[in-house]
């Protein structure tokens, strides 16, 4: 669900904005070229994924980033990086062996 939420550029932009601290929905919507209902739909996806939490005081809904949920993304990236590093190490070993064979 986290990756689905982050797959959209608008939602990534909202997450980046919230990285600087909590913000009201209207503040999050201000730089975006879309209607307020569209922004609210994006925020609902982010909330459903657990990346964003919101609370309402009076008429103002304030959102904040749940940084801990980004650990899911970091773990996935770390696993992919480790797999690619192993593959590249094996390729490097193979190329070094082939170069040595050709030099003989």
Tab-separated table of N, CA, C and O in Angstrom:
chain	number	residue	atom	x	y	z
A	1	UNK	N	0.819	-1.188	0.000
A	1	UNK	CA	0.000	0.000	0.000
A	1	UNK	C	0.867	1.259	0.000
A	1	UNK	O	0.496	2.257	-0.602
A	2	UNK	N	2.015	1.189	0.657
A	2	UNK	CA	2.920	2.343	0.703
A	2	UNK	C	3.435	2.664	-0.698
A	2	UNK	O	3.459	3.825	-1.108
A	3	UNK	N	3.816	1.638	-1.439
A	3	UNK	CA	4.341	1.873	-2.782
A	3	UNK	C	3.251	2.407	-3.720
A	3	UNK	O	3.535	3.249	-4.563
A	4	UNK	N	2.051	1.927	-3.550
A	4	UNK	CA	0.937	2.461	-4.344
A	4	UNK	C	0.761	3.948	-4.040
A	4	UNK	O	0.609	4.761	-4.960
A	5	UNK	N	0.804	4.301	-2.780
A	5	UNK	CA	0.631	5.707	-2.396
A	5	UNK	C	1.740	6.577	-2.973
A	5	UNK	O	1.496	7.697	-3.426
A	6	UNK	N	2.952	6.059	-2.995
A	6	UNK	CA	4.089	6.847	-3.481
A	6	UNK	C	4.250	6.781	-4.995
A	6	UNK	O	5.110	7.469	-5.553
A	7	UNK	N	3.431	5.985	-5.658
A	7	UNK	CA	3.564	5.857	-7.117
A	7	UNK	C	3.087	7.090	-7.863
A	7	UNK	O	3.452	7.287	-9.020
A	8	UNK	N	2.323	7.927	-7.213
A	8	UNK	CA	1.779	9.120	-7.859
A	8	UNK	C	2.654	10.339	-7.553
A	8	UNK	O	2.992	10.586	-6.395
A	9	UNK	N	3.023	11.117	-8.567
A	9	UNK	CA	3.889	12.287	-8.349
A	9	UNK	C	3.267	13.344	-7.433
A	9	UNK	O	3.990	13.988	-6.661
A	10	UNK	N	1.963	13.499	-7.483
A	10	UNK	CA	1.311	14.473	-6.599
A	10	UNK	C	1.441	14.046	-5.149
A	10	UNK	O	1.764	14.858	-4.272
A	11	UNK	N	1.235	12.769	-4.891
A	11	UNK	CA	1.359	12.280	-3.516
A	11	UNK	C	2.801	12.353	-3.034
A	11	UNK	O	3.065	12.679	-1.867
A	12	UNK	N	3.748	12.078	-3.929
A	12	UNK	CA	5.161	12.225	-3.532
A	12	UNK	C	5.462	13.676	-3.177
A	12	UNK	O	6.194	13.961	-2.226
A	13	UNK	N	4.883	14.597	-3.933
A	13	UNK	CA	5.099	16.020	-3.659
A	13	UNK	C	4.520	16.404	-2.283
A	13	UNK	O	5.135	17.150	-1.533
A	14	UNK	N	3.352	15.867	-1.974
A	14	UNK	CA	2.745	16.120	-0.664
A	14	UNK	C	3.624	15.560	0.439
A	14	UNK	O	3.853	16.220	1.461
A	15	UNK	N	4.134	14.351	0.235
A	15	UNK	CA	5.024	13.743	1.237
A	15	UNK	C	6.273	14.606	1.420
A	15	UNK	O	6.723	14.830	2.547
A	16	UNK	N	6.816	15.106	0.326
A	16	UNK	CA	7.988	15.985	0.423
A	16	UNK	C	7.655	17.250	1.215
A	16	UNK	O	8.447	17.682	2.049
A	17	UNK	N	6.482	17.843	0.964
A	17	UNK	CA	6.078	19.029	1.708
A	17	UNK	C	5.967	18.717	3.190
A	17	UNK	O	6.418	19.499	4.028
A	18	UNK	N	5.371	17.576	3.519
A	18	UNK	CA	5.201	17.205	4.915
A	18	UNK	C	6.525	16.833	5.581
A	18	UNK	O	6.611	16.811	6.805
A	19	UNK	N	7.533	16.567	4.784
A	19	UNK	CA	8.860	16.312	5.338
A	19	UNK	C	9.424	17.524	6.063
A	19	UNK	O	10.289	17.399	6.933
A	20	UNK	N	8.905	18.688	5.745
A	20	UNK	CA	9.343	19.924	6.407
A	20	UNK	C	8.533	20.218	7.662
A	20	UNK	O	8.806	21.183	8.359
A	21	UNK	N	7.515	19.424	7.921
A	21	UNK	CA	6.679	19.625	9.096
A	21	UNK	C	5.215	19.544	8.745
A	21	UNK	O	4.835	19.525	7.569
A	22	UNK	N	4.391	19.495	9.762
A	22	UNK	CA	2.951	19.370	9.526
A	22	UNK	C	2.414	20.602	8.821
A	22	UNK	O	2.994	21.677	8.897
A	23	UNK	N	1.295	20.397	8.124
A	23	UNK	CA	0.699	21.485	7.353
A	23	UNK	C	-0.796	21.253	7.221
A	23	UNK	O	-1.266	20.113	7.244
A	24	UNK	N	-1.513	22.333	7.036
A	24	UNK	CA	-2.953	22.229	6.810
A	24	UNK	C	-3.192	21.733	5.382
A	24	UNK	O	-2.333	21.863	4.513
A	25	UNK	N	-4.379	21.206	5.164
A	25	UNK	CA	-4.734	20.727	3.831
A	25	UNK	C	-4.676	21.877	2.830
A	25	UNK	O	-4.177	21.711	1.720
A	26	UNK	N	-5.142	23.046	3.230
A	26	UNK	CA	-5.125	24.177	2.297
A	26	UNK	C	-3.702	24.601	1.959
A	26	UNK	O	-3.417	24.968	0.816
A	27	UNK	N	-2.797	24.504	2.912
A	27	UNK	CA	-1.388	24.829	2.635
A	27	UNK	C	-0.780	23.788	1.687
A	27	UNK	O	-0.012	24.133	0.787
A	28	UNK	N	-1.132	22.535	1.879
A	28	UNK	CA	-0.641	21.478	0.988
A	28	UNK	C	-1.206	21.639	-0.416
A	28	UNK	O	-0.523	21.356	-1.400
A	29	UNK	N	-2.442	22.099	-0.499
A	29	UNK	CA	-3.110	22.232	-1.793
A	29	UNK	C	-2.642	23.461	-2.569
A	29	UNK	O	-2.707	23.465	-3.808
A	30	UNK	N	-2.175	24.486	-1.874
A	30	UNK	CA	-1.860	25.764	-2.526
A	30	UNK	C	-0.946	25.641	-3.752
A	30	UNK	O	-1.260	26.204	-4.800
A	31	UNK	N	0.160	24.919	-3.691
A	31	UNK	CA	1.042	24.865	-4.862
A	31	UNK	C	0.616	23.857	-5.932
A	31	UNK	O	1.239	23.774	-6.984
A	32	UNK	N	-0.426	23.107	-5.657
A	32	UNK	CA	-0.831	22.041	-6.588
A	32	UNK	C	-1.868	22.553	-7.582
A	32	UNK	O	-2.806	23.246	-7.192
A	33	UNK	N	-1.715	22.180	-8.850
A	33	UNK	CA	-2.648	22.636	-9.894
A	33	UNK	C	-3.903	21.765	-9.987
A	33	UNK	O	-4.187	21.170	-11.025
A	34	UNK	N	-4.628	21.649	-8.858
A	34	UNK	CA	-5.838	20.822	-8.851
A	34	UNK	C	-6.811	21.339	-7.811
A	34	UNK	O	-6.455	22.174	-6.983
A	35	UNK	N	-8.005	20.810	-7.852
A	35	UNK	CA	-9.050	21.237	-6.929
A	35	UNK	C	-8.786	20.694	-5.526
A	35	UNK	O	-8.058	19.709	-5.345
A	36	UNK	N	-9.411	21.323	-4.553
A	36	UNK	CA	-9.291	20.864	-3.170
A	36	UNK	C	-9.811	19.425	-3.014
A	36	UNK	O	-9.147	18.622	-2.348
A	37	UNK	N	-10.942	19.061	-3.619
A	37	UNK	CA	-11.387	17.663	-3.504
A	37	UNK	C	-10.366	16.661	-4.057
A	37	UNK	O	-10.208	15.572	-3.511
A	38	UNK	N	-9.675	17.026	-5.116
A	38	UNK	CA	-8.653	16.128	-5.670
A	38	UNK	C	-7.498	15.966	-4.684
A	38	UNK	O	-6.980	14.864	-4.491
A	39	UNK	N	-7.093	17.053	-4.044
A	39	UNK	CA	-6.021	16.989	-3.038
A	39	UNK	C	-6.466	16.110	-1.867
A	39	UNK	O	-5.697	15.273	-1.379
A	40	UNK	N	-7.711	16.271	-1.445
A	40	UNK	CA	-8.236	15.467	-0.343
A	40	UNK	C	-8.219	13.981	-0.707
A	40	UNK	O	-7.880	13.139	0.136
A	41	UNK	N	-8.532	13.654	-1.951
A	41	UNK	CA	-8.471	12.250	-2.375
A	41	UNK	C	-7.046	11.708	-2.285
A	41	UNK	O	-6.827	10.578	-1.836
A	42	UNK	N	-6.079	12.510	-2.691
A	42	UNK	CA	-4.682	12.085	-2.578
A	42	UNK	C	-4.304	11.888	-1.108
A	42	UNK	O	-3.620	10.921	-0.762
A	43	UNK	N	-4.750	12.790	-0.263
A	43	UNK	CA	-4.454	12.663	1.165
A	43	UNK	C	-5.112	11.415	1.761
A	43	UNK	O	-4.520	10.760	2.625
A	44	UNK	N	-6.281	11.062	1.283
A	44	UNK	CA	-6.939	9.849	1.762
A	44	UNK	C	-6.129	8.606	1.415
A	44	UNK	O	-6.019	7.681	2.228
A	45	UNK	N	-5.550	8.590	0.231
A	45	UNK	CA	-4.698	7.460	-0.160
A	45	UNK	C	-3.469	7.410	0.751
A	45	UNK	O	-3.076	6.340	1.225
A	46	UNK	N	-2.868	8.564	1.010
A	46	UNK	CA	-1.690	8.622	1.880
A	46	UNK	C	-2.045	8.192	3.309
A	46	UNK	O	-1.260	7.499	3.968
A	47	UNK	N	-3.214	8.587	3.776
A	47	UNK	CA	-3.648	8.174	5.118
A	47	UNK	C	-3.921	6.674	5.166
A	47	UNK	O	-3.541	6.002	6.128
A	48	UNK	N	-4.558	6.136	4.133
A	48	UNK	CA	-4.855	4.699	4.091
A	48	UNK	C	-3.577	3.867	4.106
A	48	UNK	O	-3.551	2.762	4.648
A	49	UNK	N	-2.512	4.406	3.538
A	49	UNK	CA	-1.238	3.690	3.511
A	49	UNK	C	-0.477	3.828	4.824
A	49	UNK	O	0.516	3.140	5.039
A	50	UNK	N	-0.924	4.738	5.674
A	50	UNK	CA	-0.249	4.961	6.945
A	50	UNK	C	0.883	5.965	6.874
A	50	UNK	O	1.574	6.199	7.862
A	51	UNK	N	1.097	6.568	5.711
A	51	UNK	CA	2.173	7.548	5.558
A	51	UNK	C	1.830	8.908	6.156
A	51	UNK	O	2.723	9.674	6.516
A	52	UNK	N	0.555	9.213	6.230
A	52	UNK	CA	0.105	10.514	6.714
A	52	UNK	C	-0.986	10.306	7.753
A	52	UNK	O	-1.826	9.413	7.618
A	53	UNK	N	-0.939	11.131	8.784
A	53	UNK	CA	-2.009	11.190	9.774
A	53	UNK	C	-2.549	12.602	9.766
A	53	UNK	O	-1.805	13.556	9.501
A	54	UNK	N	-3.836	12.741	10.060
A	54	UNK	CA	-4.408	14.076	10.110
A	54	UNK	C	-5.318	14.199	11.320
A	54	UNK	O	-5.808	13.200	11.851
A	55	UNK	N	-5.490	15.424	11.739
A	55	UNK	CA	-6.443	15.712	12.811
A	55	UNK	C	-7.104	17.053	12.520
A	55	UNK	O	-6.523	17.906	11.847
A	56	UNK	N	-8.308	17.173	13.007
A	56	UNK	CA	-9.083	18.365	12.705
A	56	UNK	C	-9.328	19.155	13.991
A	56	UNK	O	-9.746	18.597	15.004
A	57	UNK	N	-9.034	20.439	13.917
A	57	UNK	CA	-9.318	21.352	15.011
A	57	UNK	C	-10.181	22.463	14.428
A	57	UNK	O	-9.712	23.232	13.576
A	58	UNK	N	-11.433	22.503	14.838
A	58	UNK	CA	-12.356	23.471	14.247
A	58	UNK	C	-12.581	23.133	12.790
A	58	UNK	O	-12.959	22.023	12.446
A	59	UNK	N	-12.276	24.080	11.934
A	59	UNK	CA	-12.466	23.873	10.488
A	59	UNK	C	-11.164	23.522	9.775
A	59	UNK	O	-11.149	23.353	8.561
A	60	UNK	N	-10.075	23.448	10.521
A	60	UNK	CA	-8.762	23.231	9.901
A	60	UNK	C	-8.297	21.793	10.118
A	60	UNK	O	-8.194	21.323	11.254
A	61	UNK	N	-8.026	21.099	9.028
A	61	UNK	CA	-7.453	19.750	9.085
A	61	UNK	C	-5.955	19.866	8.842
A	61	UNK	O	-5.510	20.414	7.841
A	62	UNK	N	-5.188	19.354	9.804
A	62	UNK	CA	-3.730	19.409	9.729
A	62	UNK	C	-3.186	18.000	9.516
A	62	UNK	O	-3.657	17.042	10.135
A	63	UNK	N	-2.218	17.891	8.628
A	63	UNK	CA	-1.614	16.599	8.294
A	63	UNK	C	-0.162	16.575	8.740
A	63	UNK	O	0.508	17.598	8.767
A	64	UNK	N	0.283	15.368	9.063
A	64	UNK	CA	1.699	15.183	9.384
A	64	UNK	C	2.177	13.871	8.782
A	64	UNK	O	1.395	12.931	8.595
A	65	UNK	N	3.451	13.840	8.468
A	65	UNK	CA	4.075	12.655	7.884
A	65	UNK	C	4.402	11.654	8.985
A	65	UNK	O	4.902	12.029	10.048
A	66	UNK	N	4.112	10.380	8.753
A	66	UNK	CA	4.487	9.310	9.674
A	66	UNK	C	5.785	8.721	9.119
A	66	UNK	O	5.772	7.817	8.282
A	67	UNK	N	6.891	9.264	9.583
A	67	UNK	CA	8.206	8.924	9.036
A	67	UNK	C	8.502	7.431	9.192
A	67	UNK	O	9.117	6.816	8.320
A	68	UNK	N	8.042	6.835	10.256
A	68	UNK	CA	8.295	5.412	10.512
A	68	UNK	C	7.799	4.527	9.368
A	68	UNK	O	8.409	3.509	9.057
A	69	UNK	N	6.715	4.921	8.699
A	69	UNK	CA	6.191	4.122	7.583
A	69	UNK	C	7.144	4.120	6.390
A	69	UNK	O	7.104	3.218	5.566
A	70	UNK	N	7.999	5.123	6.300
A	70	UNK	CA	8.973	5.154	5.204
A	70	UNK	C	10.041	4.082	5.380
A	70	UNK	O	10.769	3.773	4.439
A	71	UNK	N	10.120	3.486	6.575
A	71	UNK	CA	11.062	2.382	6.796
A	71	UNK	C	10.767	1.222	5.851
A	71	UNK	O	11.676	0.515	5.425
A	72	UNK	N	9.503	1.012	5.529
A	72	UNK	CA	9.114	-0.043	4.586
A	72	UNK	C	9.813	0.163	3.249
A	72	UNK	O	10.351	-0.774	2.654
A	73	UNK	N	9.813	1.405	2.794
A	73	UNK	CA	10.451	1.741	1.522
A	73	UNK	C	11.954	1.552	1.633
A	73	UNK	O	12.587	0.956	0.755
A	74	UNK	N	12.531	2.039	2.715
A	74	UNK	CA	13.981	1.925	2.902
A	74	UNK	C	14.417	0.466	2.972
A	74	UNK	O	15.439	0.091	2.387
A	75	UNK	N	13.647	-0.362	3.654
A	75	UNK	CA	13.978	-1.792	3.737
A	75	UNK	C	13.967	-2.432	2.354
A	75	UNK	O	14.862	-3.215	2.007
A	76	UNK	N	12.963	-2.101	1.553
A	76	UNK	CA	12.872	-2.652	0.199
A	76	UNK	C	14.062	-2.195	-0.638
A	76	UNK	O	14.679	-3.002	-1.350
A	77	UNK	N	14.404	-0.934	-0.553
A	77	UNK	CA	15.552	-0.395	-1.306
A	77	UNK	C	16.837	-1.077	-0.858
A	77	UNK	O	17.667	-1.462	-1.690
A	78	UNK	N	17.007	-1.243	0.449
A	78	UNK	CA	18.219	-1.896	0.971
A	78	UNK	C	18.343	-3.329	0.456
A	78	UNK	O	19.443	-3.771	0.100
A	79	UNK	N	17.238	-4.039	0.405
A	79	UNK	CA	17.270	-5.413	-0.107
A	79	UNK	C	17.648	-5.441	-1.581
A	79	UNK	O	18.437	-6.289	-2.010
A	80	UNK	N	17.074	-4.544	-2.375
A	80	UNK	CA	17.412	-4.483	-3.798
A	80	UNK	C	18.883	-4.100	-3.981
A	80	UNK	O	19.574	-4.647	-4.833
A	81	UNK	N	19.350	-3.134	-3.198
A	81	UNK	CA	20.742	-2.694	-3.306
A	81	UNK	C	21.690	-3.848	-2.988
A	81	UNK	O	22.667	-4.084	-3.710
A	82	UNK	N	21.398	-4.588	-1.934
A	82	UNK	CA	22.256	-5.714	-1.550
A	82	UNK	C	22.290	-6.772	-2.656
A	82	UNK	O	23.363	-7.302	-2.984
A	83	UNK	N	21.139	-7.055	-3.249
A	83	UNK	CA	21.094	-8.052	-4.328
A	83	UNK	C	21.921	-7.583	-5.523
A	83	UNK	O	22.693	-8.366	-6.109
A	84	UNK	N	21.786	-6.317	-5.891
A	84	UNK	CA	22.543	-5.800	-7.039
A	84	UNK	C	24.036	-5.722	-6.740
A	84	UNK	O	24.873	-5.976	-7.616
A	85	UNK	N	24.389	-5.406	-5.515
A	85	UNK	CA	25.814	-5.374	-5.170
A	85	UNK	C	26.426	-6.765	-5.285
A	85	UNK	O	27.547	-6.914	-5.774
A	86	UNK	N	25.686	-7.799	-4.839
A	86	UNK	CA	26.187	-9.172	-4.980
A	86	UNK	C	26.363	-9.535	-6.453
A	86	UNK	O	27.374	-10.124	-6.843
A	87	UNK	N	25.384	-9.171	-7.279
A	87	UNK	CA	25.471	-9.475	-8.712
A	87	UNK	C	26.650	-8.757	-9.360
A	87	UNK	O	27.389	-9.335	-10.160
A	88	UNK	N	26.819	-7.493	-9.016
A	88	UNK	CA	27.923	-6.728	-9.594
A	88	UNK	C	29.277	-7.237	-9.105
A	88	UNK	O	30.254	-7.236	-9.866
A	89	UNK	N	29.344	-7.688	-7.848
A	89	UNK	CA	30.591	-8.278	-7.334
A	89	UNK	C	30.926	-9.551	-8.115
A	89	UNK	O	32.087	-9.768	-8.504
A	90	UNK	N	29.921	-10.392	-8.367
A	90	UNK	CA	30.155	-11.618	-9.135
A	90	UNK	C	30.591	-11.282	-10.559
A	90	UNK	O	31.485	-11.917	-11.120
A	91	UNK	N	29.971	-10.274	-11.157
A	91	UNK	CA	30.362	-9.847	-12.499
A	91	UNK	C	31.808	-9.347	-12.492
A	91	UNK	O	32.594	-9.691	-13.382
A	92	UNK	N	32.148	-8.548	-11.494
A	92	UNK	CA	33.525	-8.051	-11.388
A	92	UNK	C	34.524	-9.187	-11.260
A	92	UNK	O	35.587	-9.170	-11.898
A	93	UNK	N	34.185	-10.192	-10.438
A	93	UNK	CA	35.060	-11.357	-10.279
A	93	UNK	C	35.209	-12.106	-11.598
A	93	UNK	O	36.310	-12.511	-11.988
A	94	UNK	N	34.098	-12.288	-12.296
A	94	UNK	CA	34.121	-12.985	-13.573
A	94	UNK	C	34.988	-12.231	-14.587
A	94	UNK	O	35.827	-12.831	-15.277
A	95	UNK	N	34.788	-10.919	-14.685
A	95	UNK	CA	35.573	-10.123	-15.635
A	95	UNK	C	37.058	-10.128	-15.286
A	95	UNK	O	37.908	-10.184	-16.187
A	96	UNK	N	37.372	-10.101	-14.006
A	96	UNK	CA	38.778	-10.148	-13.591
A	96	UNK	C	39.390	-11.496	-13.979
A	96	UNK	O	40.530	-11.554	-14.465
A	97	UNK	N	38.638	-12.572	-13.803
A	97	UNK	CA	39.111	-13.908	-14.176
A	97	UNK	C	39.330	-13.989	-15.681
A	97	UNK	O	40.353	-14.510	-16.143
A	98	UNK	N	38.395	-13.487	-16.463
A	98	UNK	CA	38.512	-13.518	-17.921
A	98	UNK	C	39.699	-12.679	-18.393
A	98	UNK	O	40.402	-13.072	-19.326
A	99	UNK	N	39.922	-11.540	-17.776
A	99	UNK	CA	41.047	-10.705	-18.144
A	99	UNK	C	42.357	-11.414	-17.852
A	99	UNK	O	43.298	-11.379	-18.666
A	100	UNK	N	42.420	-12.089	-16.711
A	100	UNK	CA	43.624	-12.838	-16.349
A	100	UNK	C	43.877	-13.974	-17.341
A	100	UNK	O	45.010	-14.216	-17.749
A	101	UNK	N	42.816	-14.677	-17.749
A	101	UNK	CA	42.957	-15.771	-18.718
A	101	UNK	C	43.493	-15.245	-20.051
A	101	UNK	O	44.324	-15.895	-20.677
A	102	UNK	N	43.013	-14.095	-20.496
A	102	UNK	CA	43.454	-13.537	-21.775
A	102	UNK	C	44.887	-13.052	-21.724
A	102	UNK	O	45.573	-13.058	-22.735
A	103	UNK	N	45.346	-12.624	-20.566
A	103	UNK	CA	46.708	-12.123	-20.416
A	103	UNK	C	47.730	-13.246	-20.447
A	103	UNK	O	48.901	-13.033	-20.724
A	104	UNK	N	47.298	-14.461	-20.156
A	104	UNK	CA	48.238	-15.603	-20.105
A	104	UNK	C	48.528	-16.159	-21.436
A	104	UNK	O	48.244	-16.125	-22.449
